PDB file of C-alpha atoms in Angstrom:
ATOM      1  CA  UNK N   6     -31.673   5.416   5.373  1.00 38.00           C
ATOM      2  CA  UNK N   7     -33.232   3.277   3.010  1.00 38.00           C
ATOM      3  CA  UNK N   8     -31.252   4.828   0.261  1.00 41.00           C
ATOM      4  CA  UNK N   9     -28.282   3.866   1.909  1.00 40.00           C
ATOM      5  CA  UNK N  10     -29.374   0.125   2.641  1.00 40.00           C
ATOM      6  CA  UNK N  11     -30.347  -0.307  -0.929  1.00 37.00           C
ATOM      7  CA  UNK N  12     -26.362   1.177  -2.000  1.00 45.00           C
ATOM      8  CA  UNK N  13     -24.480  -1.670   0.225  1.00 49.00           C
ATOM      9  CA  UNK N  14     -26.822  -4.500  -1.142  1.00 51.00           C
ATOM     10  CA  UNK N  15     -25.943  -3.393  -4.570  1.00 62.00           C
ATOM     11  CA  UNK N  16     -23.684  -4.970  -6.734  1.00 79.00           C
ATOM     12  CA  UNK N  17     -20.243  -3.723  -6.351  1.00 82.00           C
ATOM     13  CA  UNK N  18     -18.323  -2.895  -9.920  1.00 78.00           C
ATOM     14  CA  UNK N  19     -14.706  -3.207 -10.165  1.00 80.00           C
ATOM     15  CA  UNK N  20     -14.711  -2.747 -14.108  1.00 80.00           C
ATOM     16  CA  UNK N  21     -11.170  -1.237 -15.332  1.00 90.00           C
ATOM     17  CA  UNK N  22      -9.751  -0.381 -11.463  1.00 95.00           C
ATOM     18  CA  UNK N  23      -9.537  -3.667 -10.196  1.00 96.00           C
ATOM     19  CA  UNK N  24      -6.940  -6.044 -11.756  1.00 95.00           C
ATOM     20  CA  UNK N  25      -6.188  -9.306 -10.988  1.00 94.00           C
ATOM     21  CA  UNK N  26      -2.209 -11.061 -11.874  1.00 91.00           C
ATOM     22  CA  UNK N  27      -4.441 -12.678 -14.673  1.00 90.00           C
ATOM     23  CA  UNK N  28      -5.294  -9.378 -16.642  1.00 85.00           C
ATOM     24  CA  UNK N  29      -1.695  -7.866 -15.861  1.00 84.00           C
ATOM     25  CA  UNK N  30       0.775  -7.289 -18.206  1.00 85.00           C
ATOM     26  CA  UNK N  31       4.059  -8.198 -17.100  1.00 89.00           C
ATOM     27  CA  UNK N  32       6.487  -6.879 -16.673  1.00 90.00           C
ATOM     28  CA  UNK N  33       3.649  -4.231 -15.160  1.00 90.00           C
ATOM     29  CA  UNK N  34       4.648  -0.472 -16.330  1.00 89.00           C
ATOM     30  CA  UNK N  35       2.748   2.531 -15.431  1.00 91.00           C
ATOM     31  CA  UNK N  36       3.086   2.858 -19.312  1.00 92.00           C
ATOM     32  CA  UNK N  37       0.819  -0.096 -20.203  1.00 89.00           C
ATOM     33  CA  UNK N  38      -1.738   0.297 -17.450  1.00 90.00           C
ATOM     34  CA  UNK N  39      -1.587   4.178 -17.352  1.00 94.00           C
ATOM     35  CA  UNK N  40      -0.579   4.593 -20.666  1.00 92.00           C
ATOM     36  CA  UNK N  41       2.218   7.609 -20.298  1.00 94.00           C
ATOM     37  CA  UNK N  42       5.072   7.549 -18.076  1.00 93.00           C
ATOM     38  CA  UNK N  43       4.161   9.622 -15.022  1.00 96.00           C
ATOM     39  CA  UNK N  44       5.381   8.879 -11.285  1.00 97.00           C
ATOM     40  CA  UNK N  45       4.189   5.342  -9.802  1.00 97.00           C
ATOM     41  CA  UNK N  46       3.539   4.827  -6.685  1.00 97.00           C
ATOM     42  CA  UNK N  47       2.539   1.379  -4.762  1.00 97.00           C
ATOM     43  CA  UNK N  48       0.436   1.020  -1.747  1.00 97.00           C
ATOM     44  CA  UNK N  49       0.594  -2.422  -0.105  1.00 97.00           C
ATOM     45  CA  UNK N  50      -2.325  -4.081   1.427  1.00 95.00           C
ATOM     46  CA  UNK N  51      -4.986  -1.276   0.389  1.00 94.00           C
ATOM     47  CA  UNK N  52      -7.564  -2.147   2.893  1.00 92.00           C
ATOM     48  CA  UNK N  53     -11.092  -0.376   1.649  1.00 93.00           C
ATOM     49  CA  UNK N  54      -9.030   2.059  -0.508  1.00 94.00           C
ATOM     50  CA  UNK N  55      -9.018   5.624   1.459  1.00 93.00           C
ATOM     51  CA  UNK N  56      -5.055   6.217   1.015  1.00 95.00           C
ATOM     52  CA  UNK N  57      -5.830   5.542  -2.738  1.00 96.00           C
ATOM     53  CA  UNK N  58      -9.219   7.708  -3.183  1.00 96.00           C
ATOM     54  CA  UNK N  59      -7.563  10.560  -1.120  1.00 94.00           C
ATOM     55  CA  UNK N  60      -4.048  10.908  -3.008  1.00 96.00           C
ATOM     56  CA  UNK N  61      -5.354  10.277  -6.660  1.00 97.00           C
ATOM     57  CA  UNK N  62      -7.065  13.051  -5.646  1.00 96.00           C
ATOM     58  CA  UNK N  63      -4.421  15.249  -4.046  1.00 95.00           C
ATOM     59  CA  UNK N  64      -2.286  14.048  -7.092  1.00 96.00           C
ATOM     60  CA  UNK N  65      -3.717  13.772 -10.123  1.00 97.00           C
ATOM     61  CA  UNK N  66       0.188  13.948 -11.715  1.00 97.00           C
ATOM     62  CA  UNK N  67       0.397  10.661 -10.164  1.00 97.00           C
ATOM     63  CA  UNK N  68       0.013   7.198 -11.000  1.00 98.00           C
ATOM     64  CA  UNK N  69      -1.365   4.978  -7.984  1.00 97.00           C
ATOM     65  CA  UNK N  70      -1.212   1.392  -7.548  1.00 97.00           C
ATOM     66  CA  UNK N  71      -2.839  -0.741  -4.795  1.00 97.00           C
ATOM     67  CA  UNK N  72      -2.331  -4.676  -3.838  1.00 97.00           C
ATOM     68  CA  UNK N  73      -4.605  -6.332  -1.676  1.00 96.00           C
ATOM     69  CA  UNK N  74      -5.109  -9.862  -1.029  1.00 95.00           C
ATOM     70  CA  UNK N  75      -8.438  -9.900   0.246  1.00 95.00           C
ATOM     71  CA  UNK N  76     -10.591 -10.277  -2.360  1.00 95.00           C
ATOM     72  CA  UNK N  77     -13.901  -8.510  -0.610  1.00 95.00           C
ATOM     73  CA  UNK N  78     -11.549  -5.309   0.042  1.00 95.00           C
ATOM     74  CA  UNK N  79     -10.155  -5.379  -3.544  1.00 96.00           C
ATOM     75  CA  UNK N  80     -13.726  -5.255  -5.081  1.00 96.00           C
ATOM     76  CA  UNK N  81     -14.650  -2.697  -2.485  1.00 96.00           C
ATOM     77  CA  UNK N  82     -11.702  -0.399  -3.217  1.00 96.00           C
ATOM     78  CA  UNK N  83     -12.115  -0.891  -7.119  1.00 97.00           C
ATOM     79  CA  UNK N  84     -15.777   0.600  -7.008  1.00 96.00           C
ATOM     80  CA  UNK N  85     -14.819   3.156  -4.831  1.00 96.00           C
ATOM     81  CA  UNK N  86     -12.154   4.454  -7.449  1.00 97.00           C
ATOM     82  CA  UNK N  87     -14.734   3.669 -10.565  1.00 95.00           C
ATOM     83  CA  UNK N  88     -17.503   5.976  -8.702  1.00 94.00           C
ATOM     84  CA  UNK N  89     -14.725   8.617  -8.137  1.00 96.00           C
ATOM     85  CA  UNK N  90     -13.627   8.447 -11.906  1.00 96.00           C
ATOM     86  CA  UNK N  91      -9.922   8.109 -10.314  1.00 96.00           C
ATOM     87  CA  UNK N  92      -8.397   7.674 -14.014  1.00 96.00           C
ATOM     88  CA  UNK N  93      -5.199   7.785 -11.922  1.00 97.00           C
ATOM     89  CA  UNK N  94      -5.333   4.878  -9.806  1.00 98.00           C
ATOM     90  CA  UNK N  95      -5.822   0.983  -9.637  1.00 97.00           C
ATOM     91  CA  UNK N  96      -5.851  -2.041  -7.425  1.00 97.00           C
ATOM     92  CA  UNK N  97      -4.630  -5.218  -7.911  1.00 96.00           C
ATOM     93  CA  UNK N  98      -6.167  -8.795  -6.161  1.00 96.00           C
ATOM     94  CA  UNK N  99      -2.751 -10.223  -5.254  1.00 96.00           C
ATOM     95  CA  UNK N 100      -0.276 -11.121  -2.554  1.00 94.00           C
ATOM     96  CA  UNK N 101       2.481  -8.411  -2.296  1.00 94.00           C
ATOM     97  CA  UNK N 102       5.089 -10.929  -2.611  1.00 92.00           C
ATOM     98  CA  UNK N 103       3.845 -12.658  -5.459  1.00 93.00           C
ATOM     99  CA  UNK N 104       3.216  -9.412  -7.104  1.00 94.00           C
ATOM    100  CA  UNK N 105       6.149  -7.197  -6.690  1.00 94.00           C
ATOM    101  CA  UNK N 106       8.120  -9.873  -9.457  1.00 92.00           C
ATOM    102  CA  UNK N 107       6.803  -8.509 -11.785  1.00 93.00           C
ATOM    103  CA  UNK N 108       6.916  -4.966 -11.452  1.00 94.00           C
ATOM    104  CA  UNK N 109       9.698  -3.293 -13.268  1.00 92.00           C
ATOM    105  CA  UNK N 110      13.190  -2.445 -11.996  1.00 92.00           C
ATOM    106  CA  UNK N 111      13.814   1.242 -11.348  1.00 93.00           C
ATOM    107  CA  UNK N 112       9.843   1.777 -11.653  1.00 94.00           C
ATOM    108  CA  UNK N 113       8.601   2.726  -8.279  1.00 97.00           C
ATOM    109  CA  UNK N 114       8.715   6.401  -7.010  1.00 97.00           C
ATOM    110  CA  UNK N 115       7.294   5.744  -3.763  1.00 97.00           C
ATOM    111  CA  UNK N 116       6.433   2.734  -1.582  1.00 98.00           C
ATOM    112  CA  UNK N 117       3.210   2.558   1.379  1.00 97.00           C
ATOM    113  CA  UNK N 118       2.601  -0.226   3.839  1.00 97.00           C
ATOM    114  CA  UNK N 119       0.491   1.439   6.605  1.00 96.00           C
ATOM    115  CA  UNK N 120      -0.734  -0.571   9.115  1.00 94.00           C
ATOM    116  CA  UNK N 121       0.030  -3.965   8.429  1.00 92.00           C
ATOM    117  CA  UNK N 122      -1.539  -6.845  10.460  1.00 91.00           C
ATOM    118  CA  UNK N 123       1.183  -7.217  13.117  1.00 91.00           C
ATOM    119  CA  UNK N 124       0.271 -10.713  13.904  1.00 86.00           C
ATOM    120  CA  UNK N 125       1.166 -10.383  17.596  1.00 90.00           C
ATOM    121  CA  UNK N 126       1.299 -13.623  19.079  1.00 92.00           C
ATOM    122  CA  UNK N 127       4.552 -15.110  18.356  1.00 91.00           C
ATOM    123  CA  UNK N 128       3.428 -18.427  16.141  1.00 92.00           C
ATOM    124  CA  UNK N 129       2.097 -16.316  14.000  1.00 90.00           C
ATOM    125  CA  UNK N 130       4.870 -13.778  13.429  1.00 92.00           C
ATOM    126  CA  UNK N 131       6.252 -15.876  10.081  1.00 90.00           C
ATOM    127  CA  UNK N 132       2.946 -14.713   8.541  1.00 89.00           C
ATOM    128  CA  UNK N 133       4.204 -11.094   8.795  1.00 91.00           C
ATOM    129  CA  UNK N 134       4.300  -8.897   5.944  1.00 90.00           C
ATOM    130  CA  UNK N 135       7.827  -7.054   5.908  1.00 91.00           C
ATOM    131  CA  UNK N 136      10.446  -9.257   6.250  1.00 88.00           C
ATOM    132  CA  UNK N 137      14.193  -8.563   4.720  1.00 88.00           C
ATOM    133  CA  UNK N 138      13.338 -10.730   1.576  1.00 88.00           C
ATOM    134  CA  UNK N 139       9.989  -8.666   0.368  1.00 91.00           C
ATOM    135  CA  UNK N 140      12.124  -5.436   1.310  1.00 92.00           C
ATOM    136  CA  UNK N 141      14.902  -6.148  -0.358  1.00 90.00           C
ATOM    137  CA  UNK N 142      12.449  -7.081  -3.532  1.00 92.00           C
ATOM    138  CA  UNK N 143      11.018  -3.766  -2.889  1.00 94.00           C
ATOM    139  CA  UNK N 144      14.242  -1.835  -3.174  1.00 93.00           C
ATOM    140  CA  UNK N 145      15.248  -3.400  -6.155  1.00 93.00           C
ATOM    141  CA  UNK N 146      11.679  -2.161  -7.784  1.00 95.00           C
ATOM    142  CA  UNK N 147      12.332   1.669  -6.278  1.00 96.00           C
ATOM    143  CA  UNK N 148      13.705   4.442  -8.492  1.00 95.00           C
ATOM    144  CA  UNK N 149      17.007   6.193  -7.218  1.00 96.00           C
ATOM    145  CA  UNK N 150      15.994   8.391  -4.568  1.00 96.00           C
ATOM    146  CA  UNK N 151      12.140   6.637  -3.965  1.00 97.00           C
ATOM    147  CA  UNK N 152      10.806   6.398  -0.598  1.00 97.00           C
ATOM    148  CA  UNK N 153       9.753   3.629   0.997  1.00 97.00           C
ATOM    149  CA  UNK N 154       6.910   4.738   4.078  1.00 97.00           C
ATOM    150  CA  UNK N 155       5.631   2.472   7.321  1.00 97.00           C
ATOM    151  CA  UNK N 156       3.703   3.040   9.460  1.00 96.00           C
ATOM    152  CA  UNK N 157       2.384   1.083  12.595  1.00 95.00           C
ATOM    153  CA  UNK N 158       0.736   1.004  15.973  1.00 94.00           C
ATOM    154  CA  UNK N 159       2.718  -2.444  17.310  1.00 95.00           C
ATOM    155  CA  UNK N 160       6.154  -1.314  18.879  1.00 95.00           C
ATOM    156  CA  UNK N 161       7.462  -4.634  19.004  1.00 95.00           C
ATOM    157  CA  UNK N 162       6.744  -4.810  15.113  1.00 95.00           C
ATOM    158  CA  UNK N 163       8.535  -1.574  14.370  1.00 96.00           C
ATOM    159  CA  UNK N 164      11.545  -2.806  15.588  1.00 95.00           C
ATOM    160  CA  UNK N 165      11.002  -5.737  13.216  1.00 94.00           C
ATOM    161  CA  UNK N 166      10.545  -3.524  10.615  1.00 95.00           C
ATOM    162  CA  UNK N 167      13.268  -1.400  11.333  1.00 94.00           C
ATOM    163  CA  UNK N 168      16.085  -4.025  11.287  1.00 92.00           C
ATOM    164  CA  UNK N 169      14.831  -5.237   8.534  1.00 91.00           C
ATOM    165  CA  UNK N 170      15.016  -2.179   6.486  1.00 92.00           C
ATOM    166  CA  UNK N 171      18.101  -1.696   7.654  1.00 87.00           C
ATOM    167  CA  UNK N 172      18.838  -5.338   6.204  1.00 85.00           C
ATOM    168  CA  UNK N 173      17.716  -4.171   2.740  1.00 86.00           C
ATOM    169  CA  UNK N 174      20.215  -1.713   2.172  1.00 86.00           C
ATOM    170  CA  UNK N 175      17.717   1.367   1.941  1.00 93.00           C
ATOM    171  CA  UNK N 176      18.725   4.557   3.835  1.00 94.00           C
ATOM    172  CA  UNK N 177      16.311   5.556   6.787  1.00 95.00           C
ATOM    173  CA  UNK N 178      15.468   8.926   6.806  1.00 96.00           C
ATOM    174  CA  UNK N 179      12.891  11.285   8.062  1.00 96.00           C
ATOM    175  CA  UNK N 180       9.256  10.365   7.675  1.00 96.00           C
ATOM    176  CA  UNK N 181       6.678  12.418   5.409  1.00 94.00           C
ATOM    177  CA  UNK N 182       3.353  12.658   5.830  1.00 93.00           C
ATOM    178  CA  UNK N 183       1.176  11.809   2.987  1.00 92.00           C
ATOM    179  CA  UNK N 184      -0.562  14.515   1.343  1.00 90.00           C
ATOM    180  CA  UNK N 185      -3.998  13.742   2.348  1.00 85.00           C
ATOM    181  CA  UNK N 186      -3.045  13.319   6.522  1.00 90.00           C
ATOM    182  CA  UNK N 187      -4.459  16.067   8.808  1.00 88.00           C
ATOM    183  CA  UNK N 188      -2.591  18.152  11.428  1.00 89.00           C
ATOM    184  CA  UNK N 189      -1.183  15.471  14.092  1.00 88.00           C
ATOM    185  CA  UNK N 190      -1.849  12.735  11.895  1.00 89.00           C
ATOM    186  CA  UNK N 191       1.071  10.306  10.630  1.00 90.00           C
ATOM    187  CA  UNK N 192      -0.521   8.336   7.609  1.00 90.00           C
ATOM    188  CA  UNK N 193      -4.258   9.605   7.252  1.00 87.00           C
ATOM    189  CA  UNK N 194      -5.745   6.412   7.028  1.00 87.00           C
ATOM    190  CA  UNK N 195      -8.866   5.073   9.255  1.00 86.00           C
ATOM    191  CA  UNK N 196      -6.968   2.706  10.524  1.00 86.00           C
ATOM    192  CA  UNK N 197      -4.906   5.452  12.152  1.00 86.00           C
ATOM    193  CA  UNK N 198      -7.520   7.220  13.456  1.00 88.00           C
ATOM    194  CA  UNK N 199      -8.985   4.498  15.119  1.00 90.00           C
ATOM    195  CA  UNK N 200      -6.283   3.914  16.643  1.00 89.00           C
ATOM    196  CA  UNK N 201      -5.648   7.085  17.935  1.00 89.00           C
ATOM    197  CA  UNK N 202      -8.809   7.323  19.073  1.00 91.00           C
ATOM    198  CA  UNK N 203      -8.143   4.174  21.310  1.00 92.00           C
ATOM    199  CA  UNK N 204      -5.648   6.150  22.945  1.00 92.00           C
ATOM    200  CA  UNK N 205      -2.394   4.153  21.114  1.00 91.00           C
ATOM    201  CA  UNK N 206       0.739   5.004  19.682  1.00 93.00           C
ATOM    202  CA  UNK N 207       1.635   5.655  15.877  1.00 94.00           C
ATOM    203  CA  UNK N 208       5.285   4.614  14.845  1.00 96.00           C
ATOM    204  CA  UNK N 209       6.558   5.349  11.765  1.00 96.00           C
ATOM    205  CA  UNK N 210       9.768   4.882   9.596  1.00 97.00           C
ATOM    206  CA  UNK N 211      10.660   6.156   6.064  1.00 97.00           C
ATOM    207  CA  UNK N 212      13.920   4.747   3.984  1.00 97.00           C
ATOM    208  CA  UNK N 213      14.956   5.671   0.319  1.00 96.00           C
ATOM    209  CA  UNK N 214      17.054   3.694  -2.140  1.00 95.00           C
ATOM    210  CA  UNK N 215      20.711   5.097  -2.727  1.00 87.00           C
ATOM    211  CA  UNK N 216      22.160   3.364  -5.555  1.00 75.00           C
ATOM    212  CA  UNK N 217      21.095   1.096  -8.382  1.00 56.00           C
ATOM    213  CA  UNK N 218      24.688  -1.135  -7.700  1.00 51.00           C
ATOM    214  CA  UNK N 219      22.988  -2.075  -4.098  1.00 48.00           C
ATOM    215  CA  UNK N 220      20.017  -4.413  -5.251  1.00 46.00           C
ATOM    216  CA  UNK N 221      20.779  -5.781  -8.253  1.00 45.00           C
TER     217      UNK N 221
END
């Protein structure tokens, strides 16, 4: 126990895994963070890192990028990757929208947003995360044939979410689960099985780009 205590009060270390919009080169390239030209794939709004620890793991082949705008998560999430030695993954301190400019066109091979905060009461709902704008941003960043994967436990959010994917021109088709999600489970993160465990429902939606001609 007092091993334990003495571990949280420590000083957290991002060192090379977290990156701030400062320290990124831009456009950003799997190349000049990675340093070859595997797969990327972008998880937005990281949370305390599990989807990122789990599939770097799963998927060592592929290149893993997290954004998350809370600074005490993306410092949480960075040491949790540098005590793993995931070589294969990073986080970024950043809004989604402000960072997905500068990714590069045609870079992404997959797309996660599990979970977002639904903000349920309806003054609130221009503060949601997937709107047609960030979506149609998204697309433009997705290789031919990428997949872009949602996931949430708000129903009246889904449907949000699914007109607006429909808005961004990406093709809805079945939903995978990630490599790292048990039997019965839809995205594998905490989040989800907390929320299972308070008896709720998981929707989820996947959609993959189609043509380059469509988003540019």
């Amino acid at each position: 126990m007092g091993r334990g205590r003495s571990r949280r009060k420590g000083k957290l270390q991002p060192g090379p895994f977290g990156l701030t919009l400062e320290d990124t080169p831009k456009p950003f390239t799997a190349r000049a963070v990675f340093g070859d030209e595997a797969p990327l794939e972008l998880e937005v709004g990281s949370g305390k890192g599990g989807f990122l620890l789990a599939e770097s793991e799963r998927r060592p082949d592929v290149r893993f990028l997290g954004v998350e705008r809370a600074r005490k998560y993306w410092i949480y999430t960075a040491d949790r990757l540098r005590r793993h030695a995931r070589s294969n993954a990073r986080v970024i301190l950043a809004e989604a929208e402000d960072f997905v400019q500068f990714l590069e066109d045609d870079s992404l091979a997959a797309v996660h947003i599990y979970f977002p905060d639904p903000w349920p009461k309806k003054r609130h709902h221009k503060r949601r995360l997937l709107k047609p704008d960030l979506l149609s941003s998204l697309a433009a960043k997705m290789r031919v044939g990428a997949r872009l994967q949602v996931a949430t436990d708000h129903s009246e959010y889904f449907a949000v979410i699914r007109n607006a994917i429909e808005l961004s021109g990406l093709a809805v088709v079945p939903f995978t689960a990630p490599s790292a999600a048990a039997d019965g489970e839809t995205a594998g993160t905490s989040f989800e099985r907390k929320y299972r465990r308070q008896g709720r429902t998981v929707f989820a939606i996947a959609a993959q780009r189609r043509g380059r001609d469509r988003y540019s």
